[in-house]
Protein backbone atom coordinates (compact mmCIF):
# COMPACT_ATOMS: atom_id res chain seq x y z
CA UNK A 1 6.96 -11.17 -77.55
CA UNK A 2 5.67 -10.55 -74.03
CA UNK A 3 7.42 -13.69 -72.76
CA UNK A 4 10.71 -12.55 -74.27
CA UNK A 5 10.51 -9.21 -72.50
CA UNK A 6 9.72 -10.94 -69.20
CA UNK A 7 12.66 -13.28 -69.61
CA UNK A 8 15.43 -10.80 -70.37
CA UNK A 9 18.51 -11.01 -68.13
CA UNK A 10 18.14 -9.45 -64.71
CA UNK A 11 14.45 -10.16 -64.31
CA UNK A 12 13.03 -11.45 -61.06
CA UNK A 13 12.21 -15.14 -60.59
CA UNK A 14 8.50 -14.24 -60.61
CA UNK A 15 8.82 -12.60 -64.03
CA UNK A 16 10.77 -15.59 -65.34
CA UNK A 17 8.04 -17.94 -64.09
CA UNK A 18 5.39 -15.83 -65.83
CA UNK A 19 7.40 -15.95 -69.04
CA UNK A 20 7.75 -19.71 -68.69
CA UNK A 21 4.00 -20.11 -68.18
CA UNK A 22 3.28 -17.91 -71.17
CA UNK A 23 5.68 -19.79 -73.43
CA UNK A 24 4.21 -23.12 -72.41
CA UNK A 25 0.78 -21.97 -73.60
CA UNK A 26 2.20 -20.95 -76.99
CA UNK A 27 3.87 -24.28 -77.71
CA UNK A 28 0.67 -26.06 -78.67
CA UNK A 29 -0.50 -23.58 -81.27
CA UNK A 30 2.71 -22.72 -83.09
CA UNK A 31 4.30 -23.81 -86.32
CA UNK A 32 7.10 -26.37 -86.30
CA UNK A 33 10.01 -23.91 -86.38
CA UNK A 34 8.49 -21.56 -83.83
CA UNK A 35 7.56 -24.55 -81.69
CA UNK A 36 11.21 -25.62 -81.63
CA UNK A 37 12.27 -22.10 -80.65
CA UNK A 38 9.67 -22.02 -77.87
CA UNK A 39 10.85 -25.41 -76.62
CA UNK A 40 14.48 -24.27 -76.49
CA UNK A 41 13.54 -20.96 -74.85
CA UNK A 42 11.38 -22.79 -72.31
CA UNK A 43 14.27 -25.08 -71.36
CA UNK A 44 16.57 -22.07 -71.09
CA UNK A 45 14.14 -20.29 -68.78
CA UNK A 46 13.76 -23.38 -66.61
CA UNK A 47 17.53 -23.65 -66.29
CA UNK A 48 17.75 -19.95 -65.46
CA UNK A 49 15.17 -20.38 -62.72
CA UNK A 50 16.98 -23.44 -61.37
CA UNK A 51 20.24 -21.48 -61.23
CA UNK A 52 18.56 -18.60 -59.41
CA UNK A 53 17.16 -21.01 -56.83
CA UNK A 54 20.57 -22.63 -56.37
CA UNK A 55 22.15 -19.21 -55.95
CA UNK A 56 19.59 -18.25 -53.32
CA UNK A 57 20.24 -21.50 -51.44
CA UNK A 58 23.99 -20.93 -51.56
CA UNK A 59 23.61 -17.35 -50.36
CA UNK A 60 21.56 -18.59 -47.41
CA UNK A 61 24.25 -21.14 -46.61
CA UNK A 62 26.94 -18.46 -46.77
CA UNK A 63 24.89 -16.25 -44.42
CA UNK A 64 24.49 -19.12 -41.95
CA UNK A 65 28.20 -19.94 -42.07
CA UNK A 66 29.07 -16.28 -41.53
CA UNK A 67 26.76 -16.19 -38.53
CA UNK A 68 28.49 -19.27 -37.11
CA UNK A 69 31.95 -17.77 -37.71
CA UNK A 70 30.88 -14.56 -35.98
CA UNK A 71 29.54 -16.54 -33.01
CA UNK A 72 32.79 -18.51 -32.74
CA UNK A 73 34.84 -15.32 -32.98
CA UNK A 74 32.82 -13.78 -30.15
CA UNK A 75 33.30 -16.92 -28.07
CA UNK A 76 37.03 -16.84 -28.71
CA UNK A 77 37.19 -13.20 -27.57
CA UNK A 78 35.30 -14.03 -24.38
CA UNK A 79 37.64 -16.93 -23.61
CA UNK A 80 40.68 -14.74 -24.25
CA UNK A 81 39.33 -12.02 -21.92
CA UNK A 82 38.62 -14.55 -19.18
CA UNK A 83 42.16 -15.93 -19.43
CA UNK A 84 43.61 -12.44 -19.22
CA UNK A 85 41.54 -11.65 -16.13
CA UNK A 86 42.77 -14.75 -14.27
């Protein structure tokens, strides 16, 4: 039950990792049907963590691209000002 609460939507990656660790300890001492549920839930959590990591990587790439666009825009403004002065 604790793992399910930790793995509800909107939780932090750290909470999802804790839930994943907790579920992996339950898998060895569960009945067949609950073991299957734990296996599916474990895979779901791993995918959720993978998606969060991909999202974070993409957000970092967007930030870097925005920084580069801003730098190029500033450079363009400087060039335009220099042309106007001459």
